[in-house]
Tab-separated table of C-alpha atoms and ligand atoms in Angstrom:
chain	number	residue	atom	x	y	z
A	2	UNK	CA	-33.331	-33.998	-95.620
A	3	UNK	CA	-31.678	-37.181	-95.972
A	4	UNK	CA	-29.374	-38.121	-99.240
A	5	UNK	CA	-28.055	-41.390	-100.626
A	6	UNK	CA	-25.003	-40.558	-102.086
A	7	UNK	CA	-23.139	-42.506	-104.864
A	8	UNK	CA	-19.268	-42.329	-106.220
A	9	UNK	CA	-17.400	-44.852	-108.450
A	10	UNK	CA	-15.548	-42.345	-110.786
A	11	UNK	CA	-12.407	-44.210	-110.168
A	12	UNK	CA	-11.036	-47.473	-108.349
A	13	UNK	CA	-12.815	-46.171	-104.881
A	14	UNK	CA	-16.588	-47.483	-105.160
A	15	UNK	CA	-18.427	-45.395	-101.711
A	16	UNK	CA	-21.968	-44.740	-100.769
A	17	UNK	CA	-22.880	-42.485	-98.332
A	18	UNK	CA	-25.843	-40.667	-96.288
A	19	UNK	CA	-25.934	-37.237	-95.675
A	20	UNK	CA	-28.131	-35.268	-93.271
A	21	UNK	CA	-28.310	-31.048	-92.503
A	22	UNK	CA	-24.764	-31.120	-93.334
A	23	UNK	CA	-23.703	-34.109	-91.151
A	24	UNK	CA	-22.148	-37.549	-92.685
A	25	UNK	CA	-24.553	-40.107	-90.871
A	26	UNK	CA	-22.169	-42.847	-93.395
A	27	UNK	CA	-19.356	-42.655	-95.516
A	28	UNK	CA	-18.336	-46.497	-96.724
A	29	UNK	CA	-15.616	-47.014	-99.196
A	30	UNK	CA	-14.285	-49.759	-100.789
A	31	UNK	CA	-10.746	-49.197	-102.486
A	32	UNK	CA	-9.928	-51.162	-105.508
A	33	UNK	CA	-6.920	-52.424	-104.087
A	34	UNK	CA	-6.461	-55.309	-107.010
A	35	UNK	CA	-5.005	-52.718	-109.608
A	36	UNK	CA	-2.336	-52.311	-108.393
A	37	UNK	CA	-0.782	-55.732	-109.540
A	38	UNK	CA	-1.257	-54.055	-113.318
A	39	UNK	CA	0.361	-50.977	-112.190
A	40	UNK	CA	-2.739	-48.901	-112.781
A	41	UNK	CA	-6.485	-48.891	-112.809
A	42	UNK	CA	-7.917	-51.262	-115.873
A	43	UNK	CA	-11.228	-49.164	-116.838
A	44	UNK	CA	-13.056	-52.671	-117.226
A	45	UNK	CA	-12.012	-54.404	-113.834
A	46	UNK	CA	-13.205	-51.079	-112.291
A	47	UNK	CA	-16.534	-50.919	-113.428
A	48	UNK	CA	-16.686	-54.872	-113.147
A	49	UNK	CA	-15.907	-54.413	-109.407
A	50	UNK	CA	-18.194	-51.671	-109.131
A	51	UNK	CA	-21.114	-53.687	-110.204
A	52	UNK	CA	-20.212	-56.434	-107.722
A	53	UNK	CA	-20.298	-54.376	-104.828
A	54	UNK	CA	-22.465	-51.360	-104.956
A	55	UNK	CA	-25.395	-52.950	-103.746
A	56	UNK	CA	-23.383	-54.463	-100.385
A	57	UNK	CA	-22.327	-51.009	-99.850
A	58	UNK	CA	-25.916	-48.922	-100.011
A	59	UNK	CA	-27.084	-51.954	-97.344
A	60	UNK	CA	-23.765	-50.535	-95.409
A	61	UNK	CA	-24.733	-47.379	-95.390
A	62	UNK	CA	-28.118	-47.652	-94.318
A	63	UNK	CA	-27.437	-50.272	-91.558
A	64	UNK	CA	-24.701	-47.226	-90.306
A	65	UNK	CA	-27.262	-44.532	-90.749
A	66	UNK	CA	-29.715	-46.725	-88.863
A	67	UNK	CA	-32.565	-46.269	-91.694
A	68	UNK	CA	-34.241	-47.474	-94.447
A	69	UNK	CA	-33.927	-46.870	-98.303
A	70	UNK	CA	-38.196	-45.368	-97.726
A	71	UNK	CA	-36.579	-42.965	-95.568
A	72	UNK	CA	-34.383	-41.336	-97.652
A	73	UNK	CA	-35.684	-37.980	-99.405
A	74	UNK	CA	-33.035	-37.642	-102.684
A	75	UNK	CA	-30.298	-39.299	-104.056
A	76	UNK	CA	-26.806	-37.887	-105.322
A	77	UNK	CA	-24.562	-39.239	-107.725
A	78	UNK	CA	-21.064	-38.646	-109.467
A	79	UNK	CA	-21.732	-38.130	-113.633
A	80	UNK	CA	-18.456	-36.291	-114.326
A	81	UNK	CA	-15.262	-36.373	-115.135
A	82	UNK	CA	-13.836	-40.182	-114.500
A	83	UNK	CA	-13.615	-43.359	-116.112
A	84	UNK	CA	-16.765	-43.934	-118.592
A	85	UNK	CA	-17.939	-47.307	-117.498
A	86	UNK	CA	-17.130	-46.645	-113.711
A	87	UNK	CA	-19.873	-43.153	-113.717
A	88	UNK	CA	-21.935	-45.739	-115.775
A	89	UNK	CA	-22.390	-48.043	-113.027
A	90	UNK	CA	-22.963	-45.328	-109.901
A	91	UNK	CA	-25.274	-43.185	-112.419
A	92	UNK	CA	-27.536	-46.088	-113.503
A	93	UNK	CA	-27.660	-48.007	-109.956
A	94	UNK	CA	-29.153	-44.431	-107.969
A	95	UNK	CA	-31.230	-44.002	-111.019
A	96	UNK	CA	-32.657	-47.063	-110.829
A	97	UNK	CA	-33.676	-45.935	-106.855
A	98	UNK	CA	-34.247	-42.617	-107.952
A	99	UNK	CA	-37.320	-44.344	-110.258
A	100	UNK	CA	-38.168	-46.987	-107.714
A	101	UNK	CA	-38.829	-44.959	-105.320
A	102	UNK	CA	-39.725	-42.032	-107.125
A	103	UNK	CA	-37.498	-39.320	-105.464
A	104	UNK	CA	-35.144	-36.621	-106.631
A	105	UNK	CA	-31.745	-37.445	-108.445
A	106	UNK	CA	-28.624	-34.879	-108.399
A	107	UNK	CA	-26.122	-35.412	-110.692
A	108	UNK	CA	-23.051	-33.856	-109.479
A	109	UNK	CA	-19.309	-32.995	-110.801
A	110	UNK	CA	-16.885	-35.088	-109.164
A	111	UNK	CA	-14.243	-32.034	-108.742
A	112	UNK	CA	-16.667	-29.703	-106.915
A	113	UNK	CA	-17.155	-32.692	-104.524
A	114	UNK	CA	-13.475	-32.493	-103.635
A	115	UNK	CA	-13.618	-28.689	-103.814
A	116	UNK	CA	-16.224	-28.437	-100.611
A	117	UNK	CA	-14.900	-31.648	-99.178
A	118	UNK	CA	-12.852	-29.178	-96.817
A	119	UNK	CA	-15.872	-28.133	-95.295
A	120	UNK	CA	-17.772	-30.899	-94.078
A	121	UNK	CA	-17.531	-31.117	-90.295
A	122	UNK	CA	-15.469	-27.722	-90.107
A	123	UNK	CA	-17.194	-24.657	-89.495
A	124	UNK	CA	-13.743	-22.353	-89.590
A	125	UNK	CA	-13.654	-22.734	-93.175
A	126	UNK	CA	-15.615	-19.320	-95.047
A	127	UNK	CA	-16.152	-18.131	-98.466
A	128	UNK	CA	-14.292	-17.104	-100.383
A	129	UNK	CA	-11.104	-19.538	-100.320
A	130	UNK	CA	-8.607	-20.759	-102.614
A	131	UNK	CA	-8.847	-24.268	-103.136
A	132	UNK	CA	-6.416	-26.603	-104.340
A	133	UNK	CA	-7.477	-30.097	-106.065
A	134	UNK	CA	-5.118	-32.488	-106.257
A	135	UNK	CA	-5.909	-36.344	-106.646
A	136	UNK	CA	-4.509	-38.830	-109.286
A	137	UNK	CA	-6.323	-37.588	-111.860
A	138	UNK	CA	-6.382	-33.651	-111.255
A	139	UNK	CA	-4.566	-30.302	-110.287
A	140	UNK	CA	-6.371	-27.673	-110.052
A	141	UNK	CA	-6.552	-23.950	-108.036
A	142	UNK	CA	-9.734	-22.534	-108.003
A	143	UNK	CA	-11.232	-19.514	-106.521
A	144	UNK	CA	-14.940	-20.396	-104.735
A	145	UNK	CA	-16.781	-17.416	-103.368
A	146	UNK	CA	-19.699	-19.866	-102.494
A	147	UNK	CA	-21.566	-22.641	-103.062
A	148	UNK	CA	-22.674	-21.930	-106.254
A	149	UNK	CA	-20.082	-19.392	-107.745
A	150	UNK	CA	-16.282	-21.300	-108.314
A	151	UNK	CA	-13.738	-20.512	-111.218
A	152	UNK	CA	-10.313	-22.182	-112.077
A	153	UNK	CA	-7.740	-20.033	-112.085
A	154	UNK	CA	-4.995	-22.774	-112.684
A	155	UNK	CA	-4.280	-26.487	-114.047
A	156	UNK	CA	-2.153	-28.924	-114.432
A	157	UNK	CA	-0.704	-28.339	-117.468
A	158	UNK	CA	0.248	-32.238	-118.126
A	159	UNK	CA	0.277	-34.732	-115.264
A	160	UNK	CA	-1.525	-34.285	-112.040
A	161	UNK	CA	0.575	-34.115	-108.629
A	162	UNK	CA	-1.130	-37.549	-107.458
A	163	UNK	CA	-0.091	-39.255	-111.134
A	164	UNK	CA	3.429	-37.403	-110.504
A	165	UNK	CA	3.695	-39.763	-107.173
A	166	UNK	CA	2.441	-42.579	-108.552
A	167	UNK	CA	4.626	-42.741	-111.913
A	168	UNK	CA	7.599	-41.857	-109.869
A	169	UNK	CA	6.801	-44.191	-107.274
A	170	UNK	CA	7.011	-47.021	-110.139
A	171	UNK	CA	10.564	-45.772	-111.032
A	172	UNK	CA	11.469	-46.324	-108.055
A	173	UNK	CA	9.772	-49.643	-108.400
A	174	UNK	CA	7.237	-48.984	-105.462
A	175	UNK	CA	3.806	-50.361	-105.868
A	176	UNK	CA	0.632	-48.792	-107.422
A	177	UNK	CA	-0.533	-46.293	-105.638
A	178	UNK	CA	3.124	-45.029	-104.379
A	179	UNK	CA	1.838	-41.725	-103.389
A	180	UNK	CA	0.889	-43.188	-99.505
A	181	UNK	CA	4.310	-45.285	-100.437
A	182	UNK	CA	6.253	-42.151	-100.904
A	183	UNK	CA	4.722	-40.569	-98.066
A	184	UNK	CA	5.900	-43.182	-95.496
A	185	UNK	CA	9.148	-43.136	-96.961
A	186	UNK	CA	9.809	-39.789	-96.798
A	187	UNK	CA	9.253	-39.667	-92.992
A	188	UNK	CA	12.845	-41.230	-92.293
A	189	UNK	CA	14.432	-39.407	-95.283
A	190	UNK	CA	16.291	-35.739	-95.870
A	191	UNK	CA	14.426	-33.449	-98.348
A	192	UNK	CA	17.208	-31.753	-99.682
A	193	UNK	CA	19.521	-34.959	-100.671
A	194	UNK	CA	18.397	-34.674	-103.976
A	195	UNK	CA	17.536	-31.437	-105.642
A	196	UNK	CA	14.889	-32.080	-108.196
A	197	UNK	CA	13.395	-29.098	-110.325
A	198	UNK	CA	10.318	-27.603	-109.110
A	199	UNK	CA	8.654	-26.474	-112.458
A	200	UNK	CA	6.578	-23.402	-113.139
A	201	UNK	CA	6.887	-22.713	-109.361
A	202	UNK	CA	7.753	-18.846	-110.078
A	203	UNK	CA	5.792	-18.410	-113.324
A	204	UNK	CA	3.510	-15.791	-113.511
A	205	UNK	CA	0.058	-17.961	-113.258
A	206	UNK	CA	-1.314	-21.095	-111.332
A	207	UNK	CA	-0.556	-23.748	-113.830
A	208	UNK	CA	1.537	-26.267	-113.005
A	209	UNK	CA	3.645	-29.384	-114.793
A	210	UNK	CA	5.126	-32.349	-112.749
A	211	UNK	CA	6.580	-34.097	-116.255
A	212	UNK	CA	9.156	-32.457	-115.946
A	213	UNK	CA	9.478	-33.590	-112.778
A	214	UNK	CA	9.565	-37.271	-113.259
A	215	UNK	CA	11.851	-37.470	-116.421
A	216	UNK	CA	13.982	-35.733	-114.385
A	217	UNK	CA	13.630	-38.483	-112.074
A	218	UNK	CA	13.872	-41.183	-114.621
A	219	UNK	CA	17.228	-39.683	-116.216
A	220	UNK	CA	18.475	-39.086	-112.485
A	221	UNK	CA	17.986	-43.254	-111.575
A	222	UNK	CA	19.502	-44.525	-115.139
A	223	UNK	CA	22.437	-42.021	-114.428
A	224	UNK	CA	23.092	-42.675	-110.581
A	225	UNK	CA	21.856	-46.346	-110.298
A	226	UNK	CA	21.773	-47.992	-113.467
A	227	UNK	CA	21.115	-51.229	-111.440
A	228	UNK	CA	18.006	-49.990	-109.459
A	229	UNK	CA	17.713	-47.911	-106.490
A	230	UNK	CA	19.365	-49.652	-103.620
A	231	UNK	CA	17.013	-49.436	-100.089
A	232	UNK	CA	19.037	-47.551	-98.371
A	233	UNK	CA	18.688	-44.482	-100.593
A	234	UNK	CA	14.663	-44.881	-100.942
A	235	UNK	CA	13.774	-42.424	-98.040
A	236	UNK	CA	16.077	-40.053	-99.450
A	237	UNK	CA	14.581	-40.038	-103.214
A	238	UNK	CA	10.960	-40.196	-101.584
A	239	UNK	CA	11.827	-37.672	-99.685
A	240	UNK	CA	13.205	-35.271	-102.033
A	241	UNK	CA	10.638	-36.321	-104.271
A	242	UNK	CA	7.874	-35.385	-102.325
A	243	UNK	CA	9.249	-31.406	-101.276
A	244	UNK	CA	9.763	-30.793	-104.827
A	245	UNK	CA	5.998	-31.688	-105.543
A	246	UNK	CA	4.520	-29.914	-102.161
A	247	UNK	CA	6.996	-27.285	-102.523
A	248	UNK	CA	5.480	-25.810	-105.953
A	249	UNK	CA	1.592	-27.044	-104.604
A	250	UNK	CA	2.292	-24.933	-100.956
A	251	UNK	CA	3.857	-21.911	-102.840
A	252	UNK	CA	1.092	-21.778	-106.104
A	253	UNK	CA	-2.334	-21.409	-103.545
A	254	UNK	CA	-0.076	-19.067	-101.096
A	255	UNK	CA	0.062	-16.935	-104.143
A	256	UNK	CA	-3.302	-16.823	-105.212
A	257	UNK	CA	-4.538	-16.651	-101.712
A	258	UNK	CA	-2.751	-13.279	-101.646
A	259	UNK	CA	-3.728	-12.281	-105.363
A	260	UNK	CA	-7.500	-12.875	-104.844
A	261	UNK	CA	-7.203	-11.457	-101.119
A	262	UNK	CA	-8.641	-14.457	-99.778
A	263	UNK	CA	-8.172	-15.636	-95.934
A	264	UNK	CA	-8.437	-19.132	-96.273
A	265	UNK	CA	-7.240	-21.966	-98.463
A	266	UNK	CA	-8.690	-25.368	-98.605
A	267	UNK	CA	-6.863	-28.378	-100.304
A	268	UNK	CA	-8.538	-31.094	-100.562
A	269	UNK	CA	-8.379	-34.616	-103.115
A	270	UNK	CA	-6.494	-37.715	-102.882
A	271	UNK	CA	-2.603	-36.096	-102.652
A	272	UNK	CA	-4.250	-33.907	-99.384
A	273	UNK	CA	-3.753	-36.843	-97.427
A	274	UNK	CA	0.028	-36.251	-97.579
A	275	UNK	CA	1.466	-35.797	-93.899
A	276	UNK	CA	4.082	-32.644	-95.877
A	277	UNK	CA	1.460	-31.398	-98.048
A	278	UNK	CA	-0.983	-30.912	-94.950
A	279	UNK	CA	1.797	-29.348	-92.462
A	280	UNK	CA	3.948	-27.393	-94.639
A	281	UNK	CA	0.313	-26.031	-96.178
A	282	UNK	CA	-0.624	-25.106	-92.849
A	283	UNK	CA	3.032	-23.913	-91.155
A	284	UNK	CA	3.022	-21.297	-94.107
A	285	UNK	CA	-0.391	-20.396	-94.766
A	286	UNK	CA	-0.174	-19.106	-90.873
A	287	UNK	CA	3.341	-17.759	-91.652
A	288	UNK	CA	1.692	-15.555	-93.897
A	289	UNK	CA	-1.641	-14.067	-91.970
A	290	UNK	CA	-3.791	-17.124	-94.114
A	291	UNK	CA	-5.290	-20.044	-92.255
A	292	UNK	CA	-5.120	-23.577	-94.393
A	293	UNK	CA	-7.791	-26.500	-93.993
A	294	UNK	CA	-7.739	-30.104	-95.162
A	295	UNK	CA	-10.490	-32.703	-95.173
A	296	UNK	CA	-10.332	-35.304	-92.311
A	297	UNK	CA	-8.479	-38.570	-93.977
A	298	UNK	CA	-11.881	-40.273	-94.806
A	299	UNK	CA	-12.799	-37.340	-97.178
A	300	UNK	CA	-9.116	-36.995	-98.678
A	301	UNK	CA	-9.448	-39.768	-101.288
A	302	UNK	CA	-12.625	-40.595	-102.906
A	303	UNK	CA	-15.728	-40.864	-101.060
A	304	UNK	CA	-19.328	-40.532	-101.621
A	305	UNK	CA	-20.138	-38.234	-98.725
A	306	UNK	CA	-18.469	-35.084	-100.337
A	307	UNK	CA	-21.337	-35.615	-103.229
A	308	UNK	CA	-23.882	-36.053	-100.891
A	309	UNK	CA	-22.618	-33.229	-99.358
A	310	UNK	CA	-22.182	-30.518	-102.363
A	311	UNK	CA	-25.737	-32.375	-103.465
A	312	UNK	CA	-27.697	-30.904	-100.844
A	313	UNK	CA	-26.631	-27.255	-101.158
A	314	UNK	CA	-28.138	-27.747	-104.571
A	315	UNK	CA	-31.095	-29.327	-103.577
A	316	UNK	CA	-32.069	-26.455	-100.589
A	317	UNK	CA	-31.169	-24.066	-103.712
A	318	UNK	CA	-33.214	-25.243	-106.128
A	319	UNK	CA	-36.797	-26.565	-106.383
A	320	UNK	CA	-36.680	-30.652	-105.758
A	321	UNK	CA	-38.356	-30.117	-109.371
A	322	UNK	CA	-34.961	-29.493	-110.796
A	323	UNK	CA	-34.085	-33.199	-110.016
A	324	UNK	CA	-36.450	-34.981	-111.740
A	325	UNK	CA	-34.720	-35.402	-114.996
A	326	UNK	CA	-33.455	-39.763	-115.454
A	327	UNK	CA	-32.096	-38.757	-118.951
A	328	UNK	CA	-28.846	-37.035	-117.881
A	329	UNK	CA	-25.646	-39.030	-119.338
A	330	UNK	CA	-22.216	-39.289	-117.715
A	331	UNK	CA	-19.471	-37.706	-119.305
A	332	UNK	CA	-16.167	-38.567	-119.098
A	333	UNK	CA	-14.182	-35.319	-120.291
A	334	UNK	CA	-11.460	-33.571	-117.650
A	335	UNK	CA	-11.354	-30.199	-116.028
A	336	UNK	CA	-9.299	-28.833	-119.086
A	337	UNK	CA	-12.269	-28.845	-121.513
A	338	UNK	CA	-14.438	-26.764	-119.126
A	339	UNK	CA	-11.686	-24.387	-118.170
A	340	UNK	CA	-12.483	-22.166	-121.099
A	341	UNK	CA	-16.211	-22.749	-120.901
A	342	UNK	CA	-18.392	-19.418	-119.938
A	343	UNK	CA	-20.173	-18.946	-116.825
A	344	UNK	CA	-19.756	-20.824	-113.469
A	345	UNK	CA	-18.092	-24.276	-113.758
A	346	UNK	CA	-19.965	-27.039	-112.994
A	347	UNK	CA	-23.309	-28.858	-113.942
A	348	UNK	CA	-25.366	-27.625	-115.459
A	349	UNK	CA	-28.841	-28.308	-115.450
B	419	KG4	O1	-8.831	-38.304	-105.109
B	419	KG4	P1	-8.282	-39.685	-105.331
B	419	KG4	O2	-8.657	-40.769	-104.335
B	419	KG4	O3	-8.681	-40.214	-106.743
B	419	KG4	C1	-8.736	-39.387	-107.878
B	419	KG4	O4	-9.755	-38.656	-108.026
B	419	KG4	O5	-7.731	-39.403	-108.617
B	419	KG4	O6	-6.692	-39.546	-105.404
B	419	KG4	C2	-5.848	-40.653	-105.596
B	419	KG4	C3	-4.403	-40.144	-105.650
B	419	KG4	C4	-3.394	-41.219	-106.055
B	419	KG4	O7	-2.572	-40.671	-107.057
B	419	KG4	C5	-2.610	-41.472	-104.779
B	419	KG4	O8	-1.282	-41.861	-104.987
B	419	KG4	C6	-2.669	-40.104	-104.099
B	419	KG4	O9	-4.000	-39.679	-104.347
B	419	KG4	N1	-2.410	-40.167	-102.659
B	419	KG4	C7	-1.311	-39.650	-102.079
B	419	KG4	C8	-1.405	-39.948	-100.698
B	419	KG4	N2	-2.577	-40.650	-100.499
B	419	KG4	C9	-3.167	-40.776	-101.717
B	419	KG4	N3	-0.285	-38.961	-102.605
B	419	KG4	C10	0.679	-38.555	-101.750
B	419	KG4	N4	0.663	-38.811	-100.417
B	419	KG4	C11	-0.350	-39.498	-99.854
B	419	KG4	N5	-0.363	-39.739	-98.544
B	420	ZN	ZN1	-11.036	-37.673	-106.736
């Protein structure tokens, strides 16, 4: 089966084509213009979208070496994200979807990143503790397959990738300063700076990184009322970022051994950070577990993770199922479905 695979949730537009479990193409185009507002601007996002989808599906086919009549379904991200941005992926592969008269799948953005982990790595088995983190989610959740995941914790304010990137602009780094933090911390000393580590020992898998950051903020006005001089940047980053991976590392340890699981799997945006993705692995081994991460190219946003979640569902389901070109995009965040019964996800 071959999938066409849409994402523009966010400031990453990607389309990708997905085979038997294999990525034949995985373009992405990163929104790299937002970051002289300090932030993604809803409307330039979806503007950009529109201007570039099309390029992209021709991309993706010309990598994949076929044509759009050879494709058997397509896939697309309807939830959570910005609403104009799920807009313009939605109604672009339903347009195909009616041109050419094939099946759609709608699919949850989050669950892509939640099986992300597994494409192209065979060592990763149900059940696992996952951990979500990206700029606009933290999340735990316990997946005992394809079709059967539950949060078990959630951000309980800011994500961890929003932490980076609203402390990164204190320190008057660029938008996004997680990558900008990362790089800095590499010639810095973690424990300069002791920063609190919030909800780290509480008795559940929520987090909170506010705390975090006005901690931050007070710390600068105090120390160095007239901005952070260079020299001290690697240090700050550095501390920074072990007080973030510290509480992520030590949260999905502990579930791992609550739930009995063997693996853990983070995946998102923020699993692209070099400390996040050793210190993950050093002490999920430390303690009998074995920790996986996406390859870089499925870290941040990227269209192959829905094509890739999209055809579990479609070898699960009759192709039936996907025939529906009425299904809206909806815009609302993992917290709103965290108390919702039954399985999390779509559903259809
Ligand atoms: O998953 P993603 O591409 O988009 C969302 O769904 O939010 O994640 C983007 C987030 C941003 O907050 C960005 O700063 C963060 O991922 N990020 C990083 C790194 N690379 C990206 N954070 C820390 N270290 C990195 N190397
Ligand atoms: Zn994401």
């Amino acid at each position: 089966m071959r999938i066409l695979a849409f994402e523009s949730s966010c400031d990453e537009t990607s389309v990708a084509i997905v085979s038997d479990n294999k990525i034949l193409s995985n373009i992405i185009s990163s929104q790299y213009f937002h970051s002289k507002y300090g932030g993604v601007v809803p409307e330039l996002a979806s503007r950009a979208h529109l201007k570039i989808i099309y390029q992209l599906t021709q991309m993706a086919l010309e990598e994949a070496k076929l044509e759009i009549e050879e494709i058997d379904a397509f896939a697309v991200t309807t939830e959570p994200g910005l609403i104009g941005s799920l807009i313009v992926g939605s109604n672009f592969a339903k347009g195909l979807a009616l041109k050419y008269n094939k099946p759609i799948v709608p699919v949850n953005h989050i669950e892509g990143h939640i099986f992300s982990g597994m494409i192209n790595n065979d060592a990763c088995e149900f059940p696992f503790i996952n951990l979500v983190v990206s700029g606009g989610h933290t999340a735990i959740f316990l997946v005992k397959s394809f079709e059967e995941y539950s949060i078990i914790g959630l951000t309980r304010d800011d994500a961890a990738g929003e932490a980076f990137d609203k402390i990164a602009k204190l320190m008057g780094l660029e938008y996004p300063g997680g990558p900008l933090i990362d790089k800095l911390s590499k010639q810095g000393d973690p424990k300069k700076f002791n920063f609190p580590r919030s909800m780290m020992h509480s008795p559940d898998y929520d987090f909170s990184f506010s705390g975090l950051k006005t901690s931050v903020r007070y710390f600068i006005q105090k120390e160095f009322p007239d901005g952070l001089p260079a020299v001290v940047m690697p240090d700050m980053a550095a501390s920074v970022q072990s007080a973030i991976v510290d509480v992520l590392v030590h949260k999905s340890l502990s579930a791992a051994r609550e739930y009995k699981v063997k693996h853990i799997v983070v995946s998102g945006g923020v699993s692209a950070n070099s400390q996040l993705r050793e210190q993950m692995q050093t002490e999920a081994k430390a303690s009998g577990f074995e920790a996986f991460a996406p390859s870089m190219g499925f870290c941040m946003d990227n269209a192959a993770m829905i094509g890739f979640i999209a055809e579990k569902k479609l070898l699960n389901q009759t192709k039936n199922d996907f025939r529906c070109l009425t299904f809206r995009v909806n815009a609302s965040s993992l917290r709103s479905q965290r108390n919702s019964p039954g399985k999390f996800g779509f559903h259809y």
